[in-house]
Structures are given as C-alpha cells and as structure tokens.
Amino acid sequence: MRYWRSRRNPRDIPGLPQTVRRRTGLTQRDVAHLAGVSVRWYRQLENGAAADYSADLLDRVATALDLSPAERATLYLRAVGRPPAPSTPSGSGAAGQWDQDLLQWFLDNQEPVPAFATDLCWDVVAHNSSLRRWFPWVEHGANQMRWVFLDPSAREQLVNWPEDWARPFLGQLRYARAHHPDDVALAQLERDILTGSPAARAMWGRPELVEHSHGEIRRLRLPYHQGREVAVRIVTMRPIRTVSLRVNLLVECSFPEGSADA
C-alpha cells in the first residue's frame, strides 16, 4: 500500500491540499481524507492490523489509490481474507465487458464445431454459423434457458430432457441466483421459467447446485441431422477478464461406452 501511495501524483487529484516540500506520492493523511476515514483507521489498515474492514471502506481506499482490479482483489485478500464480490451486470447490456469483435472471431474460428457465448442470464450474445444451422432460433433474440424450458421443440431435440438437460440447467440457475442474489434480470429469468414450465416448478424443490456442464456428454436429435441422434461433449470456458460470459462448444463425439446406442 505504501507503493500504491507513492505512485500517485497529488497534483492530479483536484481539491487535495498541496505542500511545498512534496513532489509526488500521497501521505496516509491524504488517502484517509480521500477515503473519508480517520488517519488512525487508514494507518491500521496499511500496517496490516486485523479488523472488520467493510467492503465500502476497502472500495473507497481502492478508489483513492486508483487500484487496478487485480490490486483491488489483492487489497481484499490481504485485509479480509477473501476477494471482493464480483461486479457482473447481466443482460445484453453486459456485452461491453468484452471485445465483441474478438469474441466473434474466436467463435468463427471454431468451425465446423458449433460455438456460442451467453451472458450471465443465458442470453446468446454471439454465435457462429454452425451453431445457427443446428439451432436456427438463436437468430431471434435468443435466450438459451428460456428455449430449454419454454419452447416445446426443446423437449423433442434434447434427448433425455428431464435428467440430462432440465435438472442441470435448473442447478445452474440456482447457482447463479445464489451468487448474484440482487441481479434483477436473473430474478426475472427465474420467475419466467417457473411460471411458464410446470416441469421446472416440479423440479425446483430439489436443492441441486450446478456450476457448469463442462466436459459432460449430452445427446441431441435435431432437424439439421434429419432425426439422427448425435452425442456432443460440452466444452465451456470463460474469458479471463469477465465472469459473466460463458463460451460454449458442442463437440460431436461417439456415444459413451456401454450406452444403448454405442
């Protein structure tokens, strides 16, 4: 924290009292003033004293010191032993968190593997042409979760829909809601699914939590494949700069050993 103070130029901060002797760097008194806390309280934090530091205090100190996201996370880990709560706006407005052109380039370069990206609320924010051939509905304001539960065609196209698709998706929705309890769009998605799908309501009572389906093998029976059943391995990843984006690949593979269709 002393280094973080030393690199800030007080002349770049409007309204901060200046001294004749100082050339650069903030004093502990400066940071305390900018963060709205006492000098004693800030000095205690900088010296590593254990205390019940609030998220509000740490965020104000991070702002005063002009910390990067990595530095802010380090401040939290050192002060309270945990990372800060993620800031992840959901819905289509969250697209600004990533480079849309780079994302589309990546998806296009996965051809012929169907690839797509969804945001925190499972809105499909980008996809490649192979995915569009498999699932034509992605072109029309698509939401993956709503399609799975509210479109009757999903039950025909997702083999073993209740156990392999519906239950894991509900577990993922429950996991997302637990991690983002104040997200309005996620809360609305939950209401829409439970209101529009009796099957989802019946399953919702199971306290299952699922973070993702990465590595799982699932089966599809799509019009594109002319009724032929195909198995895909789901590959899911996240760009390093955001936790609100899922990038998914559907890699066609052989049926698992021991299955009836192997």
Tab-separated table of C-alpha atoms in Angstrom:
chain	number	residue	atom	x	y	z
A	1	MET	CA	0.000	0.000	0.000
A	2	ARG	CA	2.944	2.328	0.567
A	3	TYR	CA	3.973	1.683	-3.041
A	4	TRP	CA	0.431	2.388	-4.242
A	5	ARG	CA	0.511	5.694	-2.356
A	6	SER	CA	3.929	6.633	-3.705
A	7	ARG	CA	2.979	6.302	-7.362
A	8	ARG	CA	0.043	8.739	-7.205
A	9	ASN	CA	0.701	12.361	-8.033
A	10	PRO	CA	-1.257	14.621	-5.651
A	11	ARG	CA	-1.314	17.315	-8.334
A	12	ASP	CA	-3.584	15.021	-10.386
A	13	ILE	CA	-6.244	14.999	-7.646
A	14	PRO	CA	-8.425	18.154	-7.628
A	15	GLY	CA	-9.025	19.653	-4.206
A	16	LEU	CA	-6.292	17.740	-2.412
A	17	PRO	CA	-4.242	20.084	-0.184
A	18	GLN	CA	-0.746	20.596	-1.551
A	19	THR	CA	2.511	21.016	0.380
A	20	VAL	CA	5.586	22.903	-0.759
A	21	ARG	CA	8.050	20.101	0.032
A	22	ARG	CA	6.199	17.187	-1.535
A	23	ARG	CA	6.941	16.351	-5.154
A	24	THR	CA	4.864	13.213	-5.637
A	25	GLY	CA	3.091	10.480	-3.721
A	26	LEU	CA	0.205	10.552	-1.249
A	27	THR	CA	0.555	10.593	2.506
A	28	GLN	CA	-1.514	8.410	4.797
A	29	ARG	CA	-3.431	11.548	5.712
A	30	ASP	CA	-4.186	12.162	2.020
A	31	VAL	CA	-5.606	8.659	1.494
A	32	ALA	CA	-7.615	8.865	4.707
A	33	HIS	CA	-9.043	12.206	3.542
A	34	LEU	CA	-9.946	10.835	0.104
A	35	ALA	CA	-11.491	7.672	1.562
A	36	GLY	CA	-13.423	9.547	4.255
A	37	VAL	CA	-11.867	7.737	7.232
A	38	SER	CA	-9.635	8.726	10.125
A	39	VAL	CA	-5.862	8.672	9.720
A	40	ARG	CA	-5.670	6.133	12.557
A	41	TRP	CA	-8.116	3.812	10.786
A	42	TYR	CA	-6.249	4.005	7.498
A	43	ARG	CA	-2.850	3.561	9.183
A	44	GLN	CA	-4.178	0.451	10.899
A	45	LEU	CA	-5.218	-0.969	7.518
A	46	GLU	CA	-1.895	-0.166	5.867
A	47	ASN	CA	0.049	-1.709	8.751
A	48	GLY	CA	-1.843	-4.977	8.336
A	49	ALA	CA	-3.743	-4.864	11.623
A	50	ALA	CA	-6.643	-7.304	11.785
A	51	ALA	CA	-10.054	-5.625	11.897
A	52	ASP	CA	-13.557	-5.962	10.491
A	53	TYR	CA	-12.955	-3.808	7.420
A	54	SER	CA	-16.131	-3.241	5.413
A	55	ALA	CA	-16.383	-3.632	1.655
A	56	ASP	CA	-17.381	0.037	1.453
A	57	LEU	CA	-14.192	1.115	3.225
A	58	LEU	CA	-11.963	-1.074	1.082
A	59	ASP	CA	-13.619	0.147	-2.106
A	60	ARG	CA	-13.122	3.775	-1.086
A	61	VAL	CA	-9.461	3.128	-0.346
A	62	ALA	CA	-9.105	1.329	-3.687
A	63	THR	CA	-10.624	4.341	-5.446
A	64	ALA	CA	-8.362	6.773	-3.570
A	65	LEU	CA	-5.295	4.751	-4.556
A	66	ASP	CA	-6.562	4.247	-8.132
A	67	LEU	CA	-6.112	0.472	-7.896
A	68	SER	CA	-6.497	-1.885	-10.833
A	69	PRO	CA	-8.960	-4.823	-10.500
A	70	ALA	CA	-6.054	-7.148	-9.629
A	71	GLU	CA	-4.743	-4.720	-7.000
A	72	ARG	CA	-8.214	-4.243	-5.527
A	73	ALA	CA	-8.611	-8.014	-5.233
A	74	THR	CA	-5.210	-8.224	-3.522
A	75	LEU	CA	-6.235	-5.494	-1.070
A	76	TYR	CA	-9.334	-7.505	-0.145
A	77	LEU	CA	-7.380	-10.759	0.220
A	78	ARG	CA	-4.794	-9.165	2.492
A	79	ALA	CA	-7.299	-7.168	4.557
A	80	VAL	CA	-10.221	-9.578	4.991
A	81	GLY	CA	-9.024	-12.871	3.513
A	82	ARG	CA	-11.468	-13.018	0.599
A	83	PRO	CA	-11.821	-11.488	-2.862
A	84	PRO	CA	-14.318	-8.691	-3.498
A	85	ALA	CA	-17.800	-9.577	-4.648
A	86	PRO	CA	-17.902	-9.796	-8.446
A	87	SER	CA	-19.437	-6.900	-10.300
A	88	THR	CA	-21.297	-8.519	-13.186
A	89	PRO	CA	-24.104	-6.593	-14.858
A	90	SER	CA	-26.322	-9.044	-16.718
A	91	GLY	CA	-28.402	-8.989	-19.868
A	92	SER	CA	-27.422	-7.727	-23.281
A	93	GLY	CA	-26.033	-4.529	-21.786
A	94	ALA	CA	-23.167	-6.539	-20.327
A	95	ALA	CA	-21.676	-7.033	-23.792
A	96	GLY	CA	-19.420	-4.042	-23.211
A	97	GLN	CA	-17.340	-6.107	-20.766
A	98	TRP	CA	-15.644	-7.951	-23.597
A	99	ASP	CA	-14.400	-7.257	-27.094
A	100	GLN	CA	-17.329	-8.304	-29.275
A	101	ASP	CA	-15.249	-8.465	-32.455
A	102	LEU	CA	-12.599	-10.644	-30.811
A	103	LEU	CA	-15.286	-12.893	-29.362
A	104	GLN	CA	-16.923	-13.331	-32.776
A	105	TRP	CA	-13.536	-14.022	-34.379
A	106	PHE	CA	-12.886	-16.751	-31.816
A	107	LEU	CA	-16.288	-18.390	-32.377
A	108	ASP	CA	-15.946	-18.245	-36.157
A	109	ASN	CA	-12.571	-19.948	-35.910
A	110	GLN	CA	-14.121	-22.939	-34.147
A	111	GLU	CA	-15.885	-24.032	-37.365
A	112	PRO	CA	-17.187	-26.594	-38.060
A	113	VAL	CA	-17.797	-27.033	-34.314
A	114	PRO	CA	-20.946	-25.171	-33.198
A	115	ALA	CA	-19.882	-22.448	-30.772
A	116	PHE	CA	-21.719	-19.680	-28.945
A	117	ALA	CA	-21.458	-17.332	-25.986
A	118	THR	CA	-24.054	-16.499	-23.362
A	119	ASP	CA	-24.087	-13.816	-20.689
A	120	LEU	CA	-24.981	-14.192	-17.019
A	121	CYS	CA	-28.679	-14.611	-17.888
A	122	TRP	CA	-28.084	-17.066	-20.730
A	123	ASP	CA	-28.839	-14.530	-23.481
A	124	VAL	CA	-26.940	-15.679	-26.581
A	125	VAL	CA	-24.665	-12.713	-27.307
A	126	ALA	CA	-22.642	-14.278	-30.146
A	127	HIS	CA	-22.565	-17.499	-32.189
A	128	ASN	CA	-21.026	-18.990	-35.316
A	129	SER	CA	-22.733	-20.267	-38.450
A	130	SER	CA	-22.542	-23.940	-37.418
A	131	LEU	CA	-24.467	-23.205	-34.255
A	132	ARG	CA	-27.048	-21.327	-36.324
A	133	ARG	CA	-27.511	-24.340	-38.594
A	134	TRP	CA	-28.059	-26.618	-35.612
A	135	PHE	CA	-30.315	-24.182	-33.725
A	136	PRO	CA	-31.971	-21.644	-36.071
A	137	TRP	CA	-33.757	-19.989	-33.127
A	138	VAL	CA	-30.515	-18.288	-31.988
A	139	GLU	CA	-31.024	-15.570	-34.603
A	140	HIS	CA	-34.167	-14.204	-32.955
A	141	GLY	CA	-33.316	-12.608	-29.610
A	142	ALA	CA	-32.315	-15.980	-28.213
A	143	ASN	CA	-32.117	-16.964	-24.577
A	144	GLN	CA	-30.787	-20.477	-24.048
A	145	MET	CA	-32.522	-21.080	-20.717
A	146	ARG	CA	-35.921	-19.880	-21.939
A	147	TRP	CA	-35.636	-22.056	-25.051
A	148	VAL	CA	-34.858	-25.147	-22.972
A	149	PHE	CA	-37.871	-24.694	-20.685
A	150	LEU	CA	-40.433	-22.671	-22.613
A	151	ASP	CA	-40.142	-23.903	-26.218
A	152	PRO	CA	-41.864	-27.292	-26.803
A	153	SER	CA	-39.351	-28.165	-29.519
A	154	ALA	CA	-36.591	-28.343	-26.887
A	155	ARG	CA	-38.080	-31.491	-25.366
A	156	GLU	CA	-38.009	-33.159	-28.765
A	157	GLN	CA	-34.475	-32.090	-29.630
A	158	LEU	CA	-32.729	-32.536	-26.257
A	159	VAL	CA	-32.554	-36.274	-25.626
A	160	ASN	CA	-33.459	-37.310	-22.064
A	161	TRP	CA	-34.600	-33.750	-21.443
A	162	PRO	CA	-35.583	-34.085	-17.741
A	163	GLU	CA	-32.392	-35.612	-16.365
A	164	ASP	CA	-29.655	-34.574	-18.792
A	165	TRP	CA	-30.802	-31.056	-19.611
A	166	ALA	CA	-33.551	-29.647	-17.366
A	167	ARG	CA	-32.134	-30.621	-13.975
A	168	PRO	CA	-28.576	-29.433	-14.723
A	169	PHE	CA	-29.879	-26.150	-16.136
A	170	LEU	CA	-32.031	-25.531	-13.066
A	171	GLY	CA	-28.990	-26.297	-10.922
A	172	GLN	CA	-27.012	-23.706	-12.859
A	173	LEU	CA	-29.807	-21.151	-12.493
A	174	ARG	CA	-29.957	-21.794	-8.748
A	175	TYR	CA	-26.158	-21.456	-8.537
A	176	ALA	CA	-26.218	-18.148	-10.434
A	177	ARG	CA	-29.032	-16.787	-8.250
A	178	ALA	CA	-27.111	-17.725	-5.090
A	179	HIS	CA	-24.034	-15.866	-6.321
A	180	HIS	CA	-25.941	-12.859	-7.665
A	181	PRO	CA	-28.993	-12.518	-5.385
A	182	ASP	CA	-29.571	-8.864	-6.297
A	183	ASP	CA	-29.435	-9.288	-10.068
A	184	VAL	CA	-32.818	-8.154	-11.379
A	185	ALA	CA	-32.560	-9.887	-14.746
A	186	LEU	CA	-31.643	-13.219	-13.158
A	187	ALA	CA	-34.585	-12.942	-10.765
A	188	GLN	CA	-36.913	-12.273	-13.698
A	189	LEU	CA	-35.485	-15.257	-15.585
A	190	GLU	CA	-36.218	-17.498	-12.611
A	191	ARG	CA	-39.800	-16.212	-12.407
A	192	ASP	CA	-40.339	-16.714	-16.138
A	193	ILE	CA	-39.044	-20.285	-16.064
A	194	LEU	CA	-41.030	-21.336	-13.007
A	195	THR	CA	-44.194	-19.611	-14.215
A	196	GLY	CA	-44.053	-20.966	-17.750
A	197	SER	CA	-42.832	-24.531	-17.122
A	198	PRO	CA	-44.756	-26.898	-14.812
A	199	ALA	CA	-41.907	-29.395	-15.151
A	200	ALA	CA	-39.407	-26.800	-13.922
A	201	ARG	CA	-41.647	-26.000	-10.946
A	202	ALA	CA	-41.812	-29.687	-10.047
A	203	MET	CA	-38.011	-29.997	-10.156
A	204	TRP	CA	-37.225	-26.692	-8.439
A	205	GLY	CA	-37.696	-28.109	-4.947
A	206	ARG	CA	-34.567	-30.238	-5.283
A	207	PRO	CA	-31.676	-28.299	-3.694
A	208	GLU	CA	-29.262	-29.040	-6.527
A	209	LEU	CA	-26.445	-26.641	-7.418
A	210	VAL	CA	-24.514	-26.954	-10.681
A	211	GLU	CA	-21.762	-24.521	-11.661
A	212	HIS	CA	-21.412	-25.669	-15.283
A	213	SER	CA	-21.681	-28.676	-17.620
A	214	HIS	CA	-18.125	-28.573	-18.912
A	215	GLY	CA	-16.976	-31.992	-20.099
A	216	GLU	CA	-20.418	-33.591	-19.975
A	217	ILE	CA	-21.701	-35.676	-22.894
A	218	ARG	CA	-25.250	-34.945	-23.990
A	219	ARG	CA	-27.428	-36.159	-26.861
A	220	LEU	CA	-29.324	-34.199	-29.473
A	221	ARG	CA	-31.900	-35.081	-32.098
A	222	LEU	CA	-32.057	-32.036	-34.353
A	223	PRO	CA	-33.823	-31.340	-37.676
A	224	TYR	CA	-30.391	-30.460	-39.073
A	225	HIS	CA	-29.294	-34.067	-38.524
A	226	GLN	CA	-32.510	-35.366	-40.131
A	227	GLY	CA	-33.598	-37.146	-36.988
A	228	ARG	CA	-30.259	-38.867	-36.397
A	229	GLU	CA	-29.234	-38.822	-32.758
A	230	VAL	CA	-25.825	-37.303	-32.096
A	231	ALA	CA	-23.725	-37.093	-28.965
A	232	VAL	CA	-21.809	-33.926	-28.111
A	233	ARG	CA	-19.270	-33.141	-25.462
A	234	ILE	CA	-19.935	-29.736	-23.933
A	235	VAL	CA	-16.840	-27.561	-23.633
A	236	THR	CA	-17.369	-24.426	-21.544
A	237	MET	CA	-14.858	-21.670	-20.794
A	238	ARG	CA	-14.772	-18.072	-19.588
A	239	PRO	CA	-12.679	-15.168	-20.890
A	240	ILE	CA	-10.167	-14.195	-18.233
A	241	ARG	CA	-11.417	-10.603	-17.964
A	242	THR	CA	-15.038	-11.353	-17.101
A	243	VAL	CA	-17.016	-13.848	-15.039
A	244	SER	CA	-20.319	-13.021	-16.709
A	245	LEU	CA	-19.624	-14.646	-20.080
A	246	ARG	CA	-19.784	-18.346	-20.951
A	247	VAL	CA	-18.227	-19.588	-24.184
A	248	ASN	CA	-19.614	-22.988	-25.223
A	249	LEU	CA	-18.554	-25.505	-27.863
A	250	LEU	CA	-20.598	-28.560	-28.838
A	251	VAL	CA	-18.017	-31.093	-29.974
A	252	GLU	CA	-19.605	-34.043	-31.765
A	253	CYS	CA	-18.283	-37.344	-30.444
A	254	SER	CA	-19.003	-41.053	-30.264
A	255	PHE	CA	-21.609	-42.293	-27.846
A	256	PRO	CA	-20.211	-43.215	-24.414
A	257	GLU	CA	-19.149	-46.803	-23.996
A	258	GLY	CA	-21.869	-49.017	-22.620
A	259	SER	CA	-24.738	-46.894	-23.916
A	260	ALA	CA	-27.592	-48.486	-25.767
A	261	ASP	CA	-26.636	-46.616	-28.952
A	262	ALA	CA	-22.895	-47.238	-28.827
